[in-house]
PDB file of C-alpha atoms in Angstrom:
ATOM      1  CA  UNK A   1     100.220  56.904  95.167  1.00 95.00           C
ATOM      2  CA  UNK A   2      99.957  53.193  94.114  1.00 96.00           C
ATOM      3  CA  UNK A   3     100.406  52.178  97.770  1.00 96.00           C
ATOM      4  CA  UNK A   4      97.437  54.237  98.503  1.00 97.00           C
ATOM      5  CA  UNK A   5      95.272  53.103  95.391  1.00 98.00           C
ATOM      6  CA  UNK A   6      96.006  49.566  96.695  1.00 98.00           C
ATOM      7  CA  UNK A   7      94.834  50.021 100.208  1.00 98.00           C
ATOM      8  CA  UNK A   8      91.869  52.235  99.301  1.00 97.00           C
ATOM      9  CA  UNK A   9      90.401  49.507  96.883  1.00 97.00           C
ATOM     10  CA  UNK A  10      91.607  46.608  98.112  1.00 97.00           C
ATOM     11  CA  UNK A  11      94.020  45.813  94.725  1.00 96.00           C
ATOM     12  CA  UNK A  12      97.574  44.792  93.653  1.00 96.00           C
ATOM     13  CA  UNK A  13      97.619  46.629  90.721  1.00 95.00           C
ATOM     14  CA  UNK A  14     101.135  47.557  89.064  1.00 94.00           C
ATOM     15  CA  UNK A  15     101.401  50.864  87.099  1.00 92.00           C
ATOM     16  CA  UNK A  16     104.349  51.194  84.441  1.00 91.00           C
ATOM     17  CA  UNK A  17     105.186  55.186  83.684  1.00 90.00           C
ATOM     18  CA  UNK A  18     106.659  56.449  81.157  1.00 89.00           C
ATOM     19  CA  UNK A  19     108.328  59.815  81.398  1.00 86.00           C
ATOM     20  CA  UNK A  20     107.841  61.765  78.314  1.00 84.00           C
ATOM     21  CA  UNK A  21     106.914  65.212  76.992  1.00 78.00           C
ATOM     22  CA  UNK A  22     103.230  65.830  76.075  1.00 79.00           C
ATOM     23  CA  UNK A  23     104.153  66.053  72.151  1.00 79.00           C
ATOM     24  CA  UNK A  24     106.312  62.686  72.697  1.00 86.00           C
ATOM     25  CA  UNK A  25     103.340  61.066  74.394  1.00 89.00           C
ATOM     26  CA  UNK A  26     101.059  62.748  71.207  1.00 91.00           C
ATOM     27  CA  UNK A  27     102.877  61.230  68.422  1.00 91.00           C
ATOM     28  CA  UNK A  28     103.050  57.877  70.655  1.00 91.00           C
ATOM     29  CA  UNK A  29      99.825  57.136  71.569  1.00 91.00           C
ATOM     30  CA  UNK A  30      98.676  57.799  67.980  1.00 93.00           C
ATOM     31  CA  UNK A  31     101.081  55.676  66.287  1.00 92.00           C
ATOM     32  CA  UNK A  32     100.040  53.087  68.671  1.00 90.00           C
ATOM     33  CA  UNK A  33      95.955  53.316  67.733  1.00 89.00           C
ATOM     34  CA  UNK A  34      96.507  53.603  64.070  1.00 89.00           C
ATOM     35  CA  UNK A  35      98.539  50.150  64.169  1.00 88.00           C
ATOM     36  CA  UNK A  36      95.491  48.825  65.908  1.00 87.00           C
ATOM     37  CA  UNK A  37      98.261  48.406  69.432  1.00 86.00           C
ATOM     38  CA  UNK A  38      96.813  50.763  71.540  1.00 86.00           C
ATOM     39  CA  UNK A  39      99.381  50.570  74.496  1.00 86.00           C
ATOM     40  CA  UNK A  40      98.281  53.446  76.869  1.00 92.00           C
ATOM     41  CA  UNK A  41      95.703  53.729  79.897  1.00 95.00           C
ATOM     42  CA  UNK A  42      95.902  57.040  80.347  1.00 94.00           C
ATOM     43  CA  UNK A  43      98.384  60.556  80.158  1.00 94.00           C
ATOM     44  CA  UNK A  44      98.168  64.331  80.622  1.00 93.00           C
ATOM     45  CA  UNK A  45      98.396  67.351  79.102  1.00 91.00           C
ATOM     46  CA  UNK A  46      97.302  70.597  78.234  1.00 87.00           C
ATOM     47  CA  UNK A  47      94.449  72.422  75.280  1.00 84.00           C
ATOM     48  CA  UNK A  48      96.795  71.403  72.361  1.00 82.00           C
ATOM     49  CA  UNK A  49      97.773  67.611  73.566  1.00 89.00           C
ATOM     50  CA  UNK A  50      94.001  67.059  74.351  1.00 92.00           C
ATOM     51  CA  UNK A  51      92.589  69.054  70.924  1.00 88.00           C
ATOM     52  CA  UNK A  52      95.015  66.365  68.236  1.00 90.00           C
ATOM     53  CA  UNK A  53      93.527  63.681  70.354  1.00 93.00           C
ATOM     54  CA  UNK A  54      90.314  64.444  70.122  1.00 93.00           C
ATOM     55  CA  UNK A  55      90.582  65.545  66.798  1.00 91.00           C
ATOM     56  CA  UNK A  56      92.288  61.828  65.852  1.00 92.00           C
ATOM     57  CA  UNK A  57      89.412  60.238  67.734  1.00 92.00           C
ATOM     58  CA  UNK A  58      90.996  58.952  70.712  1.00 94.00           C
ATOM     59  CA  UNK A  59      88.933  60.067  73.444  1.00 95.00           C
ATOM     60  CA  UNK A  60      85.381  59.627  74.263  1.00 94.00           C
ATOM     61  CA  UNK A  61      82.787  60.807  76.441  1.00 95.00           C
ATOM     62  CA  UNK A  62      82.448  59.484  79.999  1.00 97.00           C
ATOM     63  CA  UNK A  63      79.668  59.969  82.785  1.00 98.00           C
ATOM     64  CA  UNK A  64      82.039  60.695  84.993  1.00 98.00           C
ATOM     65  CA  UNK A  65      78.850  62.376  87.631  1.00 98.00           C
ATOM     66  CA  UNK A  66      76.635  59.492  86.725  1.00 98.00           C
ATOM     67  CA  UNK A  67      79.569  56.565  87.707  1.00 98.00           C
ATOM     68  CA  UNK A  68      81.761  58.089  90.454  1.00 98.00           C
ATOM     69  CA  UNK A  69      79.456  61.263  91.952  1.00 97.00           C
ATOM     70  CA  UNK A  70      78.087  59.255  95.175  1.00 97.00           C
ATOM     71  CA  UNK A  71      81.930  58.022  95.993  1.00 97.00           C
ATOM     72  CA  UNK A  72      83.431  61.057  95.001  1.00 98.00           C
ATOM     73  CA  UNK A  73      81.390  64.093  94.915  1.00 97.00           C
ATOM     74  CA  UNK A  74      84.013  66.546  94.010  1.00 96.00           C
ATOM     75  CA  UNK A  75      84.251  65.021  90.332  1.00 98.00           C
ATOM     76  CA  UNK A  76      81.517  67.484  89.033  1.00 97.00           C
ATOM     77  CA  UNK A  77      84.609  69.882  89.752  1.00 96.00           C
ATOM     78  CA  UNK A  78      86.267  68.447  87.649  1.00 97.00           C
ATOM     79  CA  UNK A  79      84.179  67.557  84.656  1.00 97.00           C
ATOM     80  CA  UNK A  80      82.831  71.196  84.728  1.00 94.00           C
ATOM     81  CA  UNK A  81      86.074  73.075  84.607  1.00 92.00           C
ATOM     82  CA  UNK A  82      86.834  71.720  81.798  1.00 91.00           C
ATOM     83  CA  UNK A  83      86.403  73.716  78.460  1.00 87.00           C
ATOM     84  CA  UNK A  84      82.773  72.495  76.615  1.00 87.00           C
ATOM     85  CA  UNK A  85      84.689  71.058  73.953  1.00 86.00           C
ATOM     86  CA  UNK A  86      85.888  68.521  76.078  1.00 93.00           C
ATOM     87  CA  UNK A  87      83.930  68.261  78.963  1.00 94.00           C
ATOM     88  CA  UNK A  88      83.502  64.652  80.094  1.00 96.00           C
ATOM     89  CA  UNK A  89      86.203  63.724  77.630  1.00 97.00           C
ATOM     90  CA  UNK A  90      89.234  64.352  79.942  1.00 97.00           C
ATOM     91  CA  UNK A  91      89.120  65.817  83.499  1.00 98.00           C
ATOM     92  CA  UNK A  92      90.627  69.138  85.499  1.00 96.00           C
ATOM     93  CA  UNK A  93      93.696  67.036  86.684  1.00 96.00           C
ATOM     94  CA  UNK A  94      96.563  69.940  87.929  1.00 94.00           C
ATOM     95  CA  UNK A  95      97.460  73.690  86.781  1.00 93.00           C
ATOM     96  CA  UNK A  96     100.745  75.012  85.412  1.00 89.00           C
ATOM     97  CA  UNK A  97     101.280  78.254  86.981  1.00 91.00           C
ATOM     98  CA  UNK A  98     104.180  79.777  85.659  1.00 93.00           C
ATOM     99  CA  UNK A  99     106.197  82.038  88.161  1.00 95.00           C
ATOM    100  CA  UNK A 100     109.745  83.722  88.375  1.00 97.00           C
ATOM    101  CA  UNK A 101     112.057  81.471  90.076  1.00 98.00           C
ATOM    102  CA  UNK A 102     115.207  83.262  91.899  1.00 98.00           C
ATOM    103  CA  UNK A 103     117.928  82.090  93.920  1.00 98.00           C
ATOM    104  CA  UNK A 104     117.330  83.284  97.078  1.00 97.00           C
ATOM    105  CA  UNK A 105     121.418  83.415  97.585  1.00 97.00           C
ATOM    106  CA  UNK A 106     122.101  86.095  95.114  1.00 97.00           C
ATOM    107  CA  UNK A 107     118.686  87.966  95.401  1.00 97.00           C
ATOM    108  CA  UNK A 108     115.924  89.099  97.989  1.00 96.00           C
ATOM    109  CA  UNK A 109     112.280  88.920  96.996  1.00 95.00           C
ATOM    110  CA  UNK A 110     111.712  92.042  96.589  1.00 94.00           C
ATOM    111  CA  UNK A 111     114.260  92.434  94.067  1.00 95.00           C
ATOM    112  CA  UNK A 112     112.659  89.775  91.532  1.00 97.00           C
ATOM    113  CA  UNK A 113     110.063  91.251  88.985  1.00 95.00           C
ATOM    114  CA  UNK A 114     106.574  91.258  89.322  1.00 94.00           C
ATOM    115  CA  UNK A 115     106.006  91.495  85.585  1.00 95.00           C
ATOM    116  CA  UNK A 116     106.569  89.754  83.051  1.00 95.00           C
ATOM    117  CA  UNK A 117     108.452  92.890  81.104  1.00 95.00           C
ATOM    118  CA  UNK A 118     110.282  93.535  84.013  1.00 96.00           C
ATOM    119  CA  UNK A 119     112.856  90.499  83.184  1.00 96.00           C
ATOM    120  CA  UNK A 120     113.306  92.263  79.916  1.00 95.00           C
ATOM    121  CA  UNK A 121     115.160  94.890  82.050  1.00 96.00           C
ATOM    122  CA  UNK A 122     118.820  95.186  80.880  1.00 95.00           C
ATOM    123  CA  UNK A 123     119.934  94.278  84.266  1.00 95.00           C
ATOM    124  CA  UNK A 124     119.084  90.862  83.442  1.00 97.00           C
ATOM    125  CA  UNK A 125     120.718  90.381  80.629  1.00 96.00           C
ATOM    126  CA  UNK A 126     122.566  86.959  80.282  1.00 96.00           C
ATOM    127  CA  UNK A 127     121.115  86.043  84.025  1.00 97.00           C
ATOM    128  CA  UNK A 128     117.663  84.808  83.019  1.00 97.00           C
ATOM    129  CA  UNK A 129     116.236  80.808  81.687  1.00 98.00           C
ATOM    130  CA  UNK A 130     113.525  80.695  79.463  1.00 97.00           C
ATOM    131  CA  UNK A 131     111.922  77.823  77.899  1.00 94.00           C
ATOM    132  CA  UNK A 132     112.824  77.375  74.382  1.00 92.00           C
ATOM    133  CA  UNK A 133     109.429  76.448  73.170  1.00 87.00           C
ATOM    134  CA  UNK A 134     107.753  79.739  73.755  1.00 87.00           C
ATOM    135  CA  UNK A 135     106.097  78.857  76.705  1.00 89.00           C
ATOM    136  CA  UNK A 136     104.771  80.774  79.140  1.00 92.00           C
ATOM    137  CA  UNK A 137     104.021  83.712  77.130  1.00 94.00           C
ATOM    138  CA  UNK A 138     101.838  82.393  74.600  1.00 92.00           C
ATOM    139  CA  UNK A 139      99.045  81.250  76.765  1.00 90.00           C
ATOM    140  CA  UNK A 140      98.715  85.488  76.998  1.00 93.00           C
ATOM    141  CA  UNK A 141      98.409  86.072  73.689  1.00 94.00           C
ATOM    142  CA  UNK A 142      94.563  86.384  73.378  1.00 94.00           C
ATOM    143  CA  UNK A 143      94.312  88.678  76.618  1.00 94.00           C
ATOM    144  CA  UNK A 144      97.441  91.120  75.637  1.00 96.00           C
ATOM    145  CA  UNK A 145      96.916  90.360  71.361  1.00 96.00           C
ATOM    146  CA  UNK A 146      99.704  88.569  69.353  1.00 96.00           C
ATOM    147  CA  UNK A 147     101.676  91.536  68.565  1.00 97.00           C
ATOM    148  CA  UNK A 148     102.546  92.709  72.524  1.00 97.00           C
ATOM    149  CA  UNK A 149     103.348  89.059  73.537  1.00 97.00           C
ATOM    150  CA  UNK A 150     105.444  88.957  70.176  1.00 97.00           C
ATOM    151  CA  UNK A 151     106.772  92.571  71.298  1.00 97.00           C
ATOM    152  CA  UNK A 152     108.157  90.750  74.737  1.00 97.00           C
ATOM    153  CA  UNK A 153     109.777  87.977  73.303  1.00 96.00           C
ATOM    154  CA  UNK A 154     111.755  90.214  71.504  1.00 96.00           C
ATOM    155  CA  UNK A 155     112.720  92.201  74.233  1.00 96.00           C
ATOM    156  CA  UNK A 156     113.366  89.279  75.902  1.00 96.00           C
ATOM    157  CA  UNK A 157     115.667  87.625  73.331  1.00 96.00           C
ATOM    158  CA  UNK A 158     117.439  90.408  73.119  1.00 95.00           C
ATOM    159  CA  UNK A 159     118.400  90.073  76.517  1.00 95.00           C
ATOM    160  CA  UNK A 160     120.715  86.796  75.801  1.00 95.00           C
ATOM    161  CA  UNK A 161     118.698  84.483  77.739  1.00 96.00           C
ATOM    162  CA  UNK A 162     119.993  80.727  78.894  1.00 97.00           C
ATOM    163  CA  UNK A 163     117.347  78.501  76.663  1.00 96.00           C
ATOM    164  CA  UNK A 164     116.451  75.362  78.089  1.00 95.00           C
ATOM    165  CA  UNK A 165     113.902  72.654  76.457  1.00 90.00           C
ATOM    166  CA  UNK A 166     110.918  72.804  79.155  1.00 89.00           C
ATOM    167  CA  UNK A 167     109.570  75.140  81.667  1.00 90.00           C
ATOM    168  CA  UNK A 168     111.758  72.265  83.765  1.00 92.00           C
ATOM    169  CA  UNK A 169     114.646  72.740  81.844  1.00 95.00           C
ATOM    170  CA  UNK A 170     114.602  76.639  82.703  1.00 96.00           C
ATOM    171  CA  UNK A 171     114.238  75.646  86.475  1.00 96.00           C
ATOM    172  CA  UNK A 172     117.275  73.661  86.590  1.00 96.00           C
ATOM    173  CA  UNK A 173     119.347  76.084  85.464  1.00 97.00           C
ATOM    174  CA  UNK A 174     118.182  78.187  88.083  1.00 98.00           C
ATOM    175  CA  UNK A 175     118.795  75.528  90.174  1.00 96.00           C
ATOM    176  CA  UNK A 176     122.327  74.784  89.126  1.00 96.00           C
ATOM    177  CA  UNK A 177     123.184  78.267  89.297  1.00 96.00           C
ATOM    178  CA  UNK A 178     123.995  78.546  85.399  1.00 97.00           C
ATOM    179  CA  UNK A 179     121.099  81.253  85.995  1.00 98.00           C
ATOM    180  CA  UNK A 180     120.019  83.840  88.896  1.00 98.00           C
ATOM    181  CA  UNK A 181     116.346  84.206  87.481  1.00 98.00           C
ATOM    182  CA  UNK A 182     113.787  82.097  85.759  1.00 97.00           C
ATOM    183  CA  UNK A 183     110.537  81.340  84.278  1.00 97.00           C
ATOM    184  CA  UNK A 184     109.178  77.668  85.067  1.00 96.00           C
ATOM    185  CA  UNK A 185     106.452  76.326  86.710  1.00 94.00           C
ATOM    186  CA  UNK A 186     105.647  75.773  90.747  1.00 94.00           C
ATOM    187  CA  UNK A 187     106.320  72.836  91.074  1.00 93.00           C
ATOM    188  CA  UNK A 188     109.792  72.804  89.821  1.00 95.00           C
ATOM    189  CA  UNK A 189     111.505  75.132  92.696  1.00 96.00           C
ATOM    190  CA  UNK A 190     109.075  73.557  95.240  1.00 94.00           C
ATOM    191  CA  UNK A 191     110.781  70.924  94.609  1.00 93.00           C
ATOM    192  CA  UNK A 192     114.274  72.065  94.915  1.00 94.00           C
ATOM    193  CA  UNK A 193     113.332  73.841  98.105  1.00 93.00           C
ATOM    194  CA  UNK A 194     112.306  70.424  99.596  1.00 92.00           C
ATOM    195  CA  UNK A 195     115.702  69.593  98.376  1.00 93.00           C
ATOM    196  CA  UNK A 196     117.195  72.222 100.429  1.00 96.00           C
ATOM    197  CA  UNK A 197     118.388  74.115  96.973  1.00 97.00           C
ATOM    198  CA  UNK A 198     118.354  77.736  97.318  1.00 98.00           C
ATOM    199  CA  UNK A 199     115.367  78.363  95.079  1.00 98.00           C
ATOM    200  CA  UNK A 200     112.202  80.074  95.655  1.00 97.00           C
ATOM    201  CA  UNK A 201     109.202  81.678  93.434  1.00 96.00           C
ATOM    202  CA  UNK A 202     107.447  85.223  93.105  1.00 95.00           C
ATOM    203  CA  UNK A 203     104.008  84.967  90.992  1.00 94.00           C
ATOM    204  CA  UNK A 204     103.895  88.258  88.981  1.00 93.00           C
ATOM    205  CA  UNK A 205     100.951  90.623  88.484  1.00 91.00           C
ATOM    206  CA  UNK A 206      99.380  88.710  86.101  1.00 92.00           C
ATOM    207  CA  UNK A 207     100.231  85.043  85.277  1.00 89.00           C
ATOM    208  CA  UNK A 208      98.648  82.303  82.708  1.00 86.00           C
ATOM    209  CA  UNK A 209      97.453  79.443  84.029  1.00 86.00           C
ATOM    210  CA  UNK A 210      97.238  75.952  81.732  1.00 85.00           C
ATOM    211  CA  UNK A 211      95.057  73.533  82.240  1.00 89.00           C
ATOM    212  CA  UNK A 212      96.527  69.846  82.605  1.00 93.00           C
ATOM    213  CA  UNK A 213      93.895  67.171  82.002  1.00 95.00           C
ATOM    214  CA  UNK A 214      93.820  64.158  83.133  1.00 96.00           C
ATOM    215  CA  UNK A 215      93.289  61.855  79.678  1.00 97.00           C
ATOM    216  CA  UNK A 216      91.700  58.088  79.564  1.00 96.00           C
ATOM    217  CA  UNK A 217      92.192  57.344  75.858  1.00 95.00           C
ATOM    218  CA  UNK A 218      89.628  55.308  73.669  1.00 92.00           C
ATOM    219  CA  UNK A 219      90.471  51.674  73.793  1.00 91.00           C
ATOM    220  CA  UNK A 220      92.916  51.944  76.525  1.00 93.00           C
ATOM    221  CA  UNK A 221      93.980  48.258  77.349  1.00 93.00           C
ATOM    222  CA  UNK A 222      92.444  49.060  81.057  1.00 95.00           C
ATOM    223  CA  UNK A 223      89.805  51.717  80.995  1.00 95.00           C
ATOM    224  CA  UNK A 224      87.599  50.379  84.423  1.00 96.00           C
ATOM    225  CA  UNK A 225      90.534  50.531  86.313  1.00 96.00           C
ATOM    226  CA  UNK A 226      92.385  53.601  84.338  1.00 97.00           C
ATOM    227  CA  UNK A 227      88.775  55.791  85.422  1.00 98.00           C
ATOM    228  CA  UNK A 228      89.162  54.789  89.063  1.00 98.00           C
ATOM    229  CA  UNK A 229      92.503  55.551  89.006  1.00 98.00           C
ATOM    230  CA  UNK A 230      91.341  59.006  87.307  1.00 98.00           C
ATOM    231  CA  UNK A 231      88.248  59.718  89.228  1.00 98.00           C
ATOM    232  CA  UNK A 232      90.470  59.086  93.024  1.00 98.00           C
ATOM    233  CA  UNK A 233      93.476  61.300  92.399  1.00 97.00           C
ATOM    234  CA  UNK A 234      91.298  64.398  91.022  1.00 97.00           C
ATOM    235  CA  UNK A 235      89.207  63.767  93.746  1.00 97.00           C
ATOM    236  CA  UNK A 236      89.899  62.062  96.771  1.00 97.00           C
ATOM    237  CA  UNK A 237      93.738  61.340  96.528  1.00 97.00           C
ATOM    238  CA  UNK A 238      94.437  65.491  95.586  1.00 95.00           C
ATOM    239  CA  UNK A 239      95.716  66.137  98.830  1.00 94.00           C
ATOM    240  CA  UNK A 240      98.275  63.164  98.766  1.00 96.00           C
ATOM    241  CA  UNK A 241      98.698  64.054  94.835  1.00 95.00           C
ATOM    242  CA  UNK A 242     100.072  67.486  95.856  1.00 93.00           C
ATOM    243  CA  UNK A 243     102.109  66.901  98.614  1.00 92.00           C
ATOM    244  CA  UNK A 244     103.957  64.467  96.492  1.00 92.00           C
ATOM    245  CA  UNK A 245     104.128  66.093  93.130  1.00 91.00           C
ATOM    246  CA  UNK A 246     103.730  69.813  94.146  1.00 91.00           C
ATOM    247  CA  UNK A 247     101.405  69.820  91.486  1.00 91.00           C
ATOM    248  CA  UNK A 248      97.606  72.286  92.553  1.00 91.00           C
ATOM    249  CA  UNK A 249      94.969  73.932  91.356  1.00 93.00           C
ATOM    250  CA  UNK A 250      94.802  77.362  91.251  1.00 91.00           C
ATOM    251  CA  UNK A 251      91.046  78.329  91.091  1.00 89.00           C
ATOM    252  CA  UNK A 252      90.462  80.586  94.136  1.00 87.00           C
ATOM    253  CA  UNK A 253      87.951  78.591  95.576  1.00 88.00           C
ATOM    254  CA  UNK A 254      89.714  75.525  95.668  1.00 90.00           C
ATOM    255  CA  UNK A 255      91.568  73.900  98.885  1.00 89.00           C
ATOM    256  CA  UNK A 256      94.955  73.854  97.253  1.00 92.00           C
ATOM    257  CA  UNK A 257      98.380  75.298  98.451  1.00 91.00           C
ATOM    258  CA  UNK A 258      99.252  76.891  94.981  1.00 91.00           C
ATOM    259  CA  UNK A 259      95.791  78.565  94.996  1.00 91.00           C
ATOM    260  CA  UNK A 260      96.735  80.002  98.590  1.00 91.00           C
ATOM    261  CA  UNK A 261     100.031  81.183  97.556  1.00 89.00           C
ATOM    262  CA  UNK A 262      98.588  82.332  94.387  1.00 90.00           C
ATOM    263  CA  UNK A 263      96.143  84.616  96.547  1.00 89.00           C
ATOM    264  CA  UNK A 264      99.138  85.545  98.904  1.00 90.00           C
ATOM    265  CA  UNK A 265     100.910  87.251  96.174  1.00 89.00           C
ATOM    266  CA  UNK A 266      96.878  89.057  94.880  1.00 88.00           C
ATOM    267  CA  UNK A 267      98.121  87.248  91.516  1.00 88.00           C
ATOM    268  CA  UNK A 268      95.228  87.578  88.941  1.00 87.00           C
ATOM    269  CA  UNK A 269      95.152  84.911  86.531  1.00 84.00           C
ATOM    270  CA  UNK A 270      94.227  83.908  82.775  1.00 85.00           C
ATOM    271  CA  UNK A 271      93.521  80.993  81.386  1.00 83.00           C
ATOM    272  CA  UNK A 272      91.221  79.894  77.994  1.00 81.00           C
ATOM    273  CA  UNK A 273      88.133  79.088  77.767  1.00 80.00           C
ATOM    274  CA  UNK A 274      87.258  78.721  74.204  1.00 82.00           C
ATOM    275  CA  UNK A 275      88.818  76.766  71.151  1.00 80.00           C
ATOM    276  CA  UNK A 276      89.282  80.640  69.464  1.00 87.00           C
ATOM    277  CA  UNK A 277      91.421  81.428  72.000  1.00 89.00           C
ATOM    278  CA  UNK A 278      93.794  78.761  72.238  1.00 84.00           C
ATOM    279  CA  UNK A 279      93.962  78.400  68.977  1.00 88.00           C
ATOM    280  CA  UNK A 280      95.569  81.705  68.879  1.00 92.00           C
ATOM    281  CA  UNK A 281      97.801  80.606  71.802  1.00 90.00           C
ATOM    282  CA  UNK A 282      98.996  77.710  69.640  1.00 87.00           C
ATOM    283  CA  UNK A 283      99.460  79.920  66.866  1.00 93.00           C
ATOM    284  CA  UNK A 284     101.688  82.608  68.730  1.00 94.00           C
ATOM    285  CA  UNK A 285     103.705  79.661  70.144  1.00 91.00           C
ATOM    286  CA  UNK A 286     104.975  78.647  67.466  1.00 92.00           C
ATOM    287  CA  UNK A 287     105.844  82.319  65.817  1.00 95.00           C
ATOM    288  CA  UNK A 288     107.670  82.717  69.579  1.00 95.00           C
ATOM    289  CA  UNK A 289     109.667  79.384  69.243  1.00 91.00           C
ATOM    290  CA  UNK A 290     110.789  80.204  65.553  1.00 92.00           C
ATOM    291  CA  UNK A 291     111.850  83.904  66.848  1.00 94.00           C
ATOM    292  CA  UNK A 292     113.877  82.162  69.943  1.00 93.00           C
ATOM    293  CA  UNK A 293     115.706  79.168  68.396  1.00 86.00           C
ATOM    294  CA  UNK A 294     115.233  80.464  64.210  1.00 80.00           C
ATOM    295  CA  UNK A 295     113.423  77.036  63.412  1.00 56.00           C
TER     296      UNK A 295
END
């Protein structure tokens, strides 16, 4: 992607990632502003990483349109599916679709569940990796209410899942073959499968969808450069972005492989749209992570 930035625009520009969780990268990027060090261009993540930031005062509006419309037309996109509360403060950068992973060595499509409280299914019981934060059941907590979402994790508890920290962490064991069945995100067994592991994905009835944004923080040490950078690979760059990463969008309308495969499978999917709503997400994720782990 750097090669490609460089060509494009005619730079040399050197990028230095970091690797982290989004509640690493939180804590980080604050600790850095408050000390008056603000180290960061730019990150990602979802309602909750974007809603602290915003709330600490580390992102600003941007006229995204206004700047980068005439070179990139598509960036209305993604300024305007973004929630109001942030719109022009971060931008529609990728969508975590969470799926069932299987190993297609021990099971045949048909045989993996197409809802969610199908894996709570006795049959299942020791076989399946969930993410130990709660995630991906939360994010369905204002369509089903609290209590039913509660009512699954439960279930699902009681079915002596494999934990794993990350909707990654829950692929791999899938992947190793500590686990048969799994809930992750897409492009976690697309990637094993260009590995040649034995993994592959069924999107059930209904899945949740979270929004990653795409995040230029206030009084990043490069913020020209860190908005190009932001403004090409939600735009022009995509296709390269997701052949790379795996990493789509899954609105219906949009040109992208997940939302294909999404359609494939007649998945209908939720995702929130107000501050109400994911702040009862947030709220049920944590109740979900104390049930799971007892913290």
């Amino acid at each position: 992607l750097i090669e490609a930035f460089n060509k494009r625009f005619g730079m040399k520009i050197k990028v230095n990632q970091v690797p982290m969780g989004t509640r690493d990268f939180t804590t980080r990027v604050i600790a850095g502003f408050q000390a008056g060090r603000p180290e960061a261009d730019q990150g990602q993540g979802a309602w909750d990483t974007v809603s602290i930031l915003n709330e600490k005062g580390l992102l600003e509006e941007f006229d995204w349109v206004g700047v980068f419309g005439q070179e990139f037309p598509d960036i209305r996109k993604r300024v305007q599916r973004v929630i109001s509360d942030f719109r022009g403060k971060v931008l529609d950068y990728s969508h975590l679709a969470s799926v069932v992973v299987y190993r297609t060595d021990r099971l045949r499509e048909g045989d993996v569940p197409r809802t969610w409280e199908g894996l709570a299914d006795p049959k299942w019981r020791g076989q399946i990796a969930l993410n130990q934060e709660g995630s991906p059941f939360h994010y369905l907590a204002p369509f089903w209410g609290p209590e039913k979402v509660l009512e699954l994790a439960r279930k699902l508890k009681a079915n002596q899942p494999l934990f794993a920290r990350g909707a990654r962490g829950a692929g791999t064991l899938v992947e190793s073959g500590e686990a048969t069945i799994g809930v992750t995100t897409v492009e976690v067994p697309e990637y094993g499968r260009s590995k040649g592991v034995p993994v592959d994905w069924v999107a059930p009835s209904e899945i949740p969808i979270a929004v990653e944004h795409l995040i230029v923080l206030k009084r990043a040490p490069h913020p020209n450069l860190a908005r190009l950078w932001a403004a090409w690979i939600t735009t022009e760059s995509r296709p390269l972005f997701e052949k790379l990463t795996w990493k789509g969008l899954a609105w219906p309308d949009e040109d992208s492989f997940l939302s294909r495969r999404l359609k494939s499978f007649g998945t209908k999917f939720r995702f929130a749209e107000t501050k109400e709503q994911n702040n009862t997400m947030m709220e049920v994720r944590k109740q979900i992570e104390h049930l799971y782990l007892g913290k």
